[in-house]
Amino acid sequence: MFSNATKYAIRTVLLLASKSKIKNKNYIASDIASELDIPQPFLSKILQKLVRAKIVSSSKGRGGGFYLTKANLNKSLLDIIICIEGVNVLNECLLGQPTCSDEHPCPLHHYYKDVKKDLQKVISDFSVENLADEMFGVIG
Amino acid sequence: MFSNATKYAIRTVLLLASKSKIKNKNYIASDIASELDIPQPFLSKILQKLVRAKIVSSSKGRGGGFYLTKANLNKSLLDIIICIEGVNVLNECLLGQPTCSDEHPCPLHHYYKDVKKDLQKVISDFSVENLADEMFGVIG
DNA sequence: TTTAAAGAGGATATATTTATCCCTTTTGCA
DNA sequence: TGCAAAAGGGATAAATATATCCTCTTTAAA
């Protein structure tokens, strides 16, 4: 479904979000990597992309690390997906046909249509903060 | 979602299925490739896998090609997916966490759960023949 | 003001996926 | 019986994704 990079990115942002709920703590890349079991140098590349896209914030130098601002917490999963994948992979045709629509459907279009709508809703309606809250039982 | 190989495989099998509804015609690899716009040598490799898995039938030599028997028509999309991907990618955790269940859910588990069930239903309940029929308006 | 911790980022290595090439085997047909 | 059409399959190439390495810059603290 997603590339490893995107999975790592989502898990990383949600980790930072949940931690920011506890206390204002910077997380250094190596700690995130070991906590989420992600190769550290690869994670660093992903974090660089997330920082450039203003999905994650960072501070350099001793005592630095990664954290989320209020603005960062309002980002959606869709923002993360597009940042890493370049496109919204969840919006593509299941069979990879360039033109797949109600008018020119692929064989699975009819079945996948509603499923896709549900997925779209989750990844674009919920903010990183919503999801982090939920992980801590604030909502659900 | 799926690899190119799997997308190609599904489209190929459904093409063969729909053609087998018209007349008993062998399709040669190069014709399938140009009709579906798939690199021919790559498609040949995929067809080899499908033949070995008894999802597609073939006859060698002049006048040969690929076709579906009655038994082939009863295969499901799940059979094709597992043949090419090795596993059912639609059954995996969205975030790639090895243990993702109702007891130990990933942050998206709750939302993805029902979606996954719908997808599972489509790919395992419907046979290649069902889908081909539908493409030709026999059912829907 | 020196030092060590931390991110930034370019260059490189490895693995996997995708795609191609070439030769062999099979088989219908002239 | 020989030729050409077709799949089978091993070896290789190219592209992409994944992962690592090394150096630079920034910055807090000793």
Coordinates of C-alpha atoms (C1' of nucleotides) in Angstrom, one line a residue:
Chain A
M1 CA 0.0 0.0 0.0
F2 CA 2.5 2.6 1.2
S3 CA 6.3 2.5 0.7
N4 CA 8.4 1.8 3.8
A5 CA 9.4 5.5 3.8
T6 CA 5.8 6.6 4.1
K7 CA 5.0 4.1 6.8
Y8 CA 8.0 5.3 8.7
A9 CA 7.0 8.9 8.2
I10 CA 3.5 8.4 9.5
R11 CA 4.6 6.4 12.5
T12 CA 7.3 9.0 13.3
V13 CA 4.9 12.0 13.1
L14 CA 2.3 10.2 15.3
L15 CA 5.0 9.3 17.8
L16 CA 6.1 13.0 18.0
A17 CA 2.5 14.0 18.3
S18 CA 1.8 11.7 21.1
K19 CA 4.9 12.7 23.0
S20 CA 4.1 16.4 22.5
K21 CA 0.9 15.6 24.5
I22 CA 2.9 14.6 27.5
K23 CA 5.6 17.2 27.6
N24 CA 7.4 19.6 25.3
K25 CA 10.3 17.3 24.5
N26 CA 12.6 17.2 21.6
Y27 CA 13.2 13.8 20.1
I28 CA 16.5 13.1 18.5
A29 CA 16.6 11.0 15.4
S30 CA 18.4 8.0 16.9
D31 CA 15.8 7.8 19.7
I32 CA 12.9 7.8 17.3
A33 CA 14.8 5.2 15.2
S34 CA 15.3 2.8 18.0
E35 CA 11.8 3.3 19.5
L36 CA 10.2 2.6 16.1
D37 CA 12.8 0.1 14.9
I38 CA 13.7 2.1 11.8
P39 CA 17.2 2.3 10.3
Q40 CA 18.5 5.6 11.7
P41 CA 20.2 7.1 8.6
F42 CA 17.1 6.3 6.5
L43 CA 14.9 7.9 9.0
S44 CA 17.1 11.0 9.0
K45 CA 16.4 11.4 5.3
I46 CA 12.7 11.1 5.9
L47 CA 12.8 13.6 8.7
Q48 CA 14.7 16.0 6.4
K49 CA 11.8 15.8 3.9
L50 CA 9.2 16.3 6.6
V51 CA 11.0 19.3 8.0
R52 CA 11.3 20.9 4.5
A53 CA 7.6 20.3 4.1
K54 CA 6.9 22.0 7.4
I55 CA 5.2 18.8 8.8
V56 CA 7.8 18.4 11.5
S57 CA 10.0 21.0 13.2
S58 CA 13.6 20.6 14.2
S59 CA 16.3 22.4 16.1
K60 CA 20.0 21.9 15.3
G61 CA 22.9 21.7 17.6
R62 CA 23.4 20.3 21.1
G63 CA 20.0 19.7 22.8
G64 CA 18.3 19.8 19.5
G65 CA 16.0 17.3 17.9
F66 CA 12.6 17.0 16.4
Y67 CA 9.2 18.2 17.7
L68 CA 5.8 19.4 16.5
T69 CA 4.4 22.9 16.8
K70 CA 0.7 23.7 16.9
A71 CA 0.8 24.2 13.2
N72 CA 2.5 20.9 12.7
L73 CA -0.2 19.2 14.7
N74 CA -2.9 20.4 12.3
K75 CA -1.4 18.6 9.4
S76 CA -3.2 15.6 8.0
L77 CA -2.0 12.1 7.0
L78 CA -2.5 13.2 3.4
D79 CA 0.1 15.9 3.9
I80 CA 2.6 13.2 5.0
I81 CA 1.7 10.8 2.2
I82 CA 2.1 13.5 -0.4
C83 CA 5.3 14.7 1.1
I84 CA 6.9 11.3 0.9
E85 CA 5.2 9.6 -2.1
G86 CA 4.8 12.7 -4.2
V87 CA 1.2 11.8 -5.0
N88 CA -1.8 10.5 -3.1
V89 CA -1.4 6.7 -3.7
L90 CA -4.7 6.0 -2.1
N91 CA -6.4 7.9 -4.8
E92 CA -5.0 5.9 -7.7
C93 CA -6.7 3.1 -9.7
L94 CA -6.3 -0.3 -8.1
L95 CA -5.1 -1.8 -11.4
G96 CA -3.0 1.2 -12.4
Q97 CA -5.1 2.2 -15.3
P98 CA -4.4 5.9 -16.1
T99 CA -8.0 6.6 -16.9
C100 CA -10.2 5.0 -14.3
S101 CA -13.5 6.8 -13.6
D102 CA -17.2 6.1 -13.3
E103 CA -17.4 6.6 -17.1
H104 CA -14.3 4.5 -17.9
P105 CA -14.0 2.1 -14.9
C106 CA -11.4 -0.6 -14.5
P107 CA -12.8 -4.0 -13.6
L108 CA -12.6 -3.2 -9.9
H109 CA -13.5 0.4 -9.9
H110 CA -17.1 -0.1 -8.8
Y111 CA -16.0 -2.1 -5.8
Y112 CA -13.0 0.0 -4.8
K113 CA -14.9 3.3 -5.2
D114 CA -16.6 3.4 -1.8
V115 CA -13.5 1.9 -0.1
K116 CA -11.4 4.6 -1.5
K117 CA -13.8 7.3 -0.3
D118 CA -13.6 5.9 3.3
L119 CA -9.8 5.9 3.1
Q120 CA -9.7 9.4 1.7
K121 CA -11.8 10.5 4.6
V122 CA -9.5 9.1 7.2
I123 CA -6.3 10.5 5.8
S124 CA -7.6 14.0 5.0
D125 CA -10.2 14.7 7.7
F126 CA -8.2 13.7 10.7
S127 CA -5.3 15.8 11.8
V128 CA -2.2 14.5 13.3
E129 CA -3.4 15.9 16.6
N130 CA -6.8 14.1 16.4
L131 CA -5.1 10.8 15.8
A132 CA -2.6 11.3 18.6
D133 CA -5.4 12.3 21.0
E134 CA -7.3 9.2 20.1
M135 CA -4.2 7.0 20.7
F136 CA -4.3 8.4 24.2
G137 CA -8.0 7.9 24.7
V138 CA -9.0 11.6 24.6
I139 CA -11.6 10.9 21.9
G140 CA -12.1 7.3 21.4
Chain B
M1 CA -1.1 -0.7 -3.4
F2 CA -0.1 -3.5 -5.8
S3 CA 3.2 -3.9 -7.6
N4 CA 3.1 -3.3 -11.4
A5 CA 3.5 -7.0 -11.8
T6 CA 0.4 -7.8 -9.9
K7 CA -1.6 -5.1 -11.7
Y8 CA -0.5 -6.5 -15.0
A9 CA -1.3 -10.0 -13.9
I10 CA -4.9 -9.1 -12.9
R11 CA -5.5 -7.1 -16.1
T12 CA -4.1 -10.0 -18.1
V13 CA -6.2 -12.7 -16.5
L14 CA -9.4 -10.5 -16.8
L15 CA -8.6 -9.9 -20.5
L16 CA -8.2 -13.6 -21.1
A17 CA -11.4 -14.3 -19.2
S18 CA -13.5 -11.7 -21.1
K19 CA -12.1 -13.0 -24.5
S20 CA -12.9 -16.6 -23.5
K21 CA -16.5 -15.4 -23.2
I22 CA -16.6 -14.5 -26.9
K23 CA -14.8 -17.4 -28.5
N24 CA -12.2 -20.0 -27.7
K25 CA -9.2 -18.1 -28.8
N26 CA -5.6 -18.3 -27.8
Y27 CA -3.9 -15.0 -27.1
I28 CA -0.2 -14.7 -27.7
A29 CA 1.9 -12.8 -25.2
S30 CA 2.7 -10.0 -27.7
D31 CA -0.9 -9.3 -28.4
I32 CA -1.8 -9.1 -24.7
A33 CA 1.2 -6.8 -24.2
S34 CA 0.1 -4.4 -26.9
E35 CA -3.5 -4.5 -26.0
L36 CA -2.8 -3.8 -22.3
D37 CA 0.3 -1.6 -23.0
I38 CA 2.6 -3.8 -20.9
P39 CA 6.3 -4.4 -21.8
Q40 CA 6.2 -7.7 -23.6
P41 CA 9.2 -9.5 -22.0
F42 CA 8.0 -8.5 -18.5
L43 CA 4.6 -9.8 -19.3
S44 CA 6.0 -13.1 -20.4
K45 CA 7.6 -13.6 -17.0
I46 CA 4.4 -12.8 -15.3
L47 CA 2.5 -15.2 -17.6
Q48 CA 5.1 -17.9 -16.8
K49 CA 4.3 -17.5 -13.1
L50 CA 0.5 -17.6 -13.7
V51 CA 0.9 -20.8 -15.8
R52 CA 3.0 -22.5 -13.1
A53 CA 0.3 -21.5 -10.5
K54 CA -2.4 -23.0 -12.8
I55 CA -4.2 -19.7 -13.0
V56 CA -3.6 -19.4 -16.8
S57 CA -3.2 -22.2 -19.3
S58 CA -0.8 -22.1 -22.3
S59 CA 0.0 -24.1 -25.4
K60 CA 3.5 -23.9 -26.9
G61 CA 4.5 -23.9 -30.6
R62 CA 2.9 -22.5 -33.7
G63 CA -0.7 -21.5 -33.1
G64 CA -0.1 -21.6 -29.4
G65 CA -0.8 -18.9 -26.8
F66 CA -2.6 -18.3 -23.5
Y67 CA -6.1 -19.1 -22.5
L68 CA -8.3 -20.0 -19.6
T69 CA -9.9 -23.3 -18.9
K70 CA -13.1 -23.7 -16.8
A71 CA -10.9 -24.4 -13.8
N72 CA -8.9 -21.3 -14.5
L73 CA -12.1 -19.2 -14.6
N74 CA -12.9 -20.3 -11.0
K75 CA -9.8 -18.7 -9.6
S76 CA -10.1 -15.5 -7.5
L77 CA -8.2 -12.3 -7.6
L78 CA -6.7 -13.4 -4.3
D79 CA -5.1 -16.4 -6.1
I80 CA -3.5 -14.0 -8.6
I81 CA -2.3 -11.6 -5.9
I82 CA -0.7 -14.4 -3.9
C83 CA 0.8 -15.9 -7.0
I84 CA 2.6 -12.7 -7.9
E85 CA 3.2 -10.9 -4.5
G86 CA 3.7 -14.0 -2.5
V87 CA 1.4 -12.7 0.2
N88 CA -1.9 -11.0 0.5
V89 CA -0.8 -7.4 0.6
L90 CA -4.4 -6.3 1.2
N91 CA -4.3 -8.1 4.5
E92 CA -1.3 -6.3 5.9
C93 CA -1.2 -3.4 8.4
L94 CA -1.4 0.0 6.7
L95 CA 1.6 1.2 8.7
G96 CA 3.6 -2.0 8.4
Q97 CA 3.6 -2.9 12.0
P98 CA 4.1 -6.7 12.4
T99 CA 1.6 -7.0 15.2
C100 CA -1.5 -5.0 14.3
S101 CA -4.7 -6.4 15.7
D102 CA -7.8 -5.4 17.7
E103 CA -5.7 -6.0 20.8
H104 CA -2.6 -4.2 19.6
P105 CA -3.8 -1.8 17.0
C106 CA -1.8 0.6 14.9
P107 CA -3.0 4.2 14.9
L108 CA -5.1 3.5 11.8
H109 CA -6.2 0.0 12.6
H110 CA -9.7 1.0 13.7
Y111 CA -10.4 2.9 10.6
Y112 CA -8.8 0.5 8.1
K113 CA -10.4 -2.6 9.6
D114 CA -13.8 -2.4 7.8
V115 CA -12.2 -1.1 4.7
K116 CA -9.9 -4.1 4.7
K117 CA -12.9 -6.5 5.2
D118 CA -14.6 -5.0 2.1
L119 CA -11.5 -5.4 0.0
Q120 CA -11.0 -8.9 1.2
K121 CA -14.5 -9.8 0.2
V122 CA -14.0 -8.5 -3.4
I123 CA -10.8 -10.2 -4.0
S124 CA -11.7 -13.6 -2.5
D125 CA -15.5 -13.9 -3.1
F126 CA -15.5 -13.1 -6.8
S127 CA -14.1 -15.5 -9.4
V128 CA -12.3 -14.4 -12.5
E129 CA -15.4 -15.5 -14.4
N130 CA -17.7 -13.4 -12.2
L131 CA -15.7 -10.3 -12.9
A132 CA -15.4 -11.0 -16.6
D133 CA -19.2 -11.6 -16.8
E134 CA -19.8 -8.3 -15.1
M135 CA -17.5 -6.5 -17.4
F136 CA -19.7 -7.7 -20.2
G137 CA -23.0 -6.8 -18.4
V138 CA -24.1 -10.4 -17.7
I139 CA -24.6 -9.6 -14.0
G140 CA -24.3 -5.9 -13.4
Chain C
dT1 C1' 36.3 29.3 23.6
dT2 C1' 36.6 24.7 23.2
dT3 C1' 34.0 20.6 22.8
dA4 C1' 30.5 17.5 21.9
dA5 C1' 25.8 16.8 20.5
dA6 C1' 22.7 17.2 17.1
dG7 C1' 20.6 18.0 12.3
dA8 C1' 21.7 19.0 7.0
dG9 C1' 22.9 17.1 3.1
dG10 C1' 25.9 15.1 -0.7
dA11 C1' 27.8 10.8 -2.2
dT12 C1' 27.7 6.0 -2.2
dA13 C1' 26.2 1.1 -1.4
dT14 C1' 22.7 -2.6 -1.4
dA15 C1' 18.3 -4.7 -2.5
dT16 C1' 14.3 -5.1 -5.0
dT17 C1' 11.5 -4.3 -8.8
dT18 C1' 11.1 -3.7 -13.5
dA19 C1' 12.5 -4.6 -18.0
dT20 C1' 15.3 -6.7 -21.7
dC21 C1' 18.1 -10.1 -24.2
dC22 C1' 19.1 -14.4 -26.0
dC23 C1' 18.8 -19.1 -26.6
dT24 C1' 16.0 -23.5 -26.1
dT25 C1' 12.0 -26.3 -26.7
dT26 C1' 7.7 -27.3 -28.7
dT27 C1' 4.6 -27.6 -32.5
dG28 C1' 1.7 -26.6 -36.5
dC29 C1' 2.1 -26.1 -41.3
dA30 C1' 4.0 -25.7 -46.0
Chain D
dT1 C1' 11.4 -32.6 -43.2
dG2 C1' 12.4 -28.1 -42.6
dC3 C1' 10.7 -23.5 -41.3
dA4 C1' 8.6 -20.3 -38.6
dA5 C1' 5.7 -19.2 -34.7
dA6 C1' 5.1 -19.5 -30.1
dA7 C1' 6.1 -20.3 -25.0
dG8 C1' 9.9 -21.5 -21.5
dG9 C1' 13.6 -19.9 -19.0
dG10 C1' 18.3 -18.4 -17.6
dA11 C1' 21.2 -14.3 -17.6
dT12 C1' 21.7 -9.6 -17.6
dA13 C1' 20.5 -4.6 -17.5
dA14 C1' 18.1 -0.5 -15.8
dA15 C1' 15.4 1.9 -12.5
dT16 C1' 13.8 2.7 -8.1
dA17 C1' 13.6 2.1 -3.2
dT18 C1' 16.1 1.3 0.8
dA19 C1' 20.0 2.0 3.5
dT20 C1' 24.7 3.7 4.9
dC21 C1' 28.7 6.8 5.2
dC22 C1' 31.0 10.9 5.7
dT23 C1' 31.6 15.7 6.2
dC24 C1' 29.6 20.3 7.3
dT25 C1' 27.1 23.5 10.1
dT26 C1' 24.8 24.8 14.2
dT27 C1' 24.4 25.3 19.0
dA28 C1' 24.3 24.5 24.0
dA29 C1' 27.1 23.6 27.7
dA30 C1' 31.5 22.8 30.2

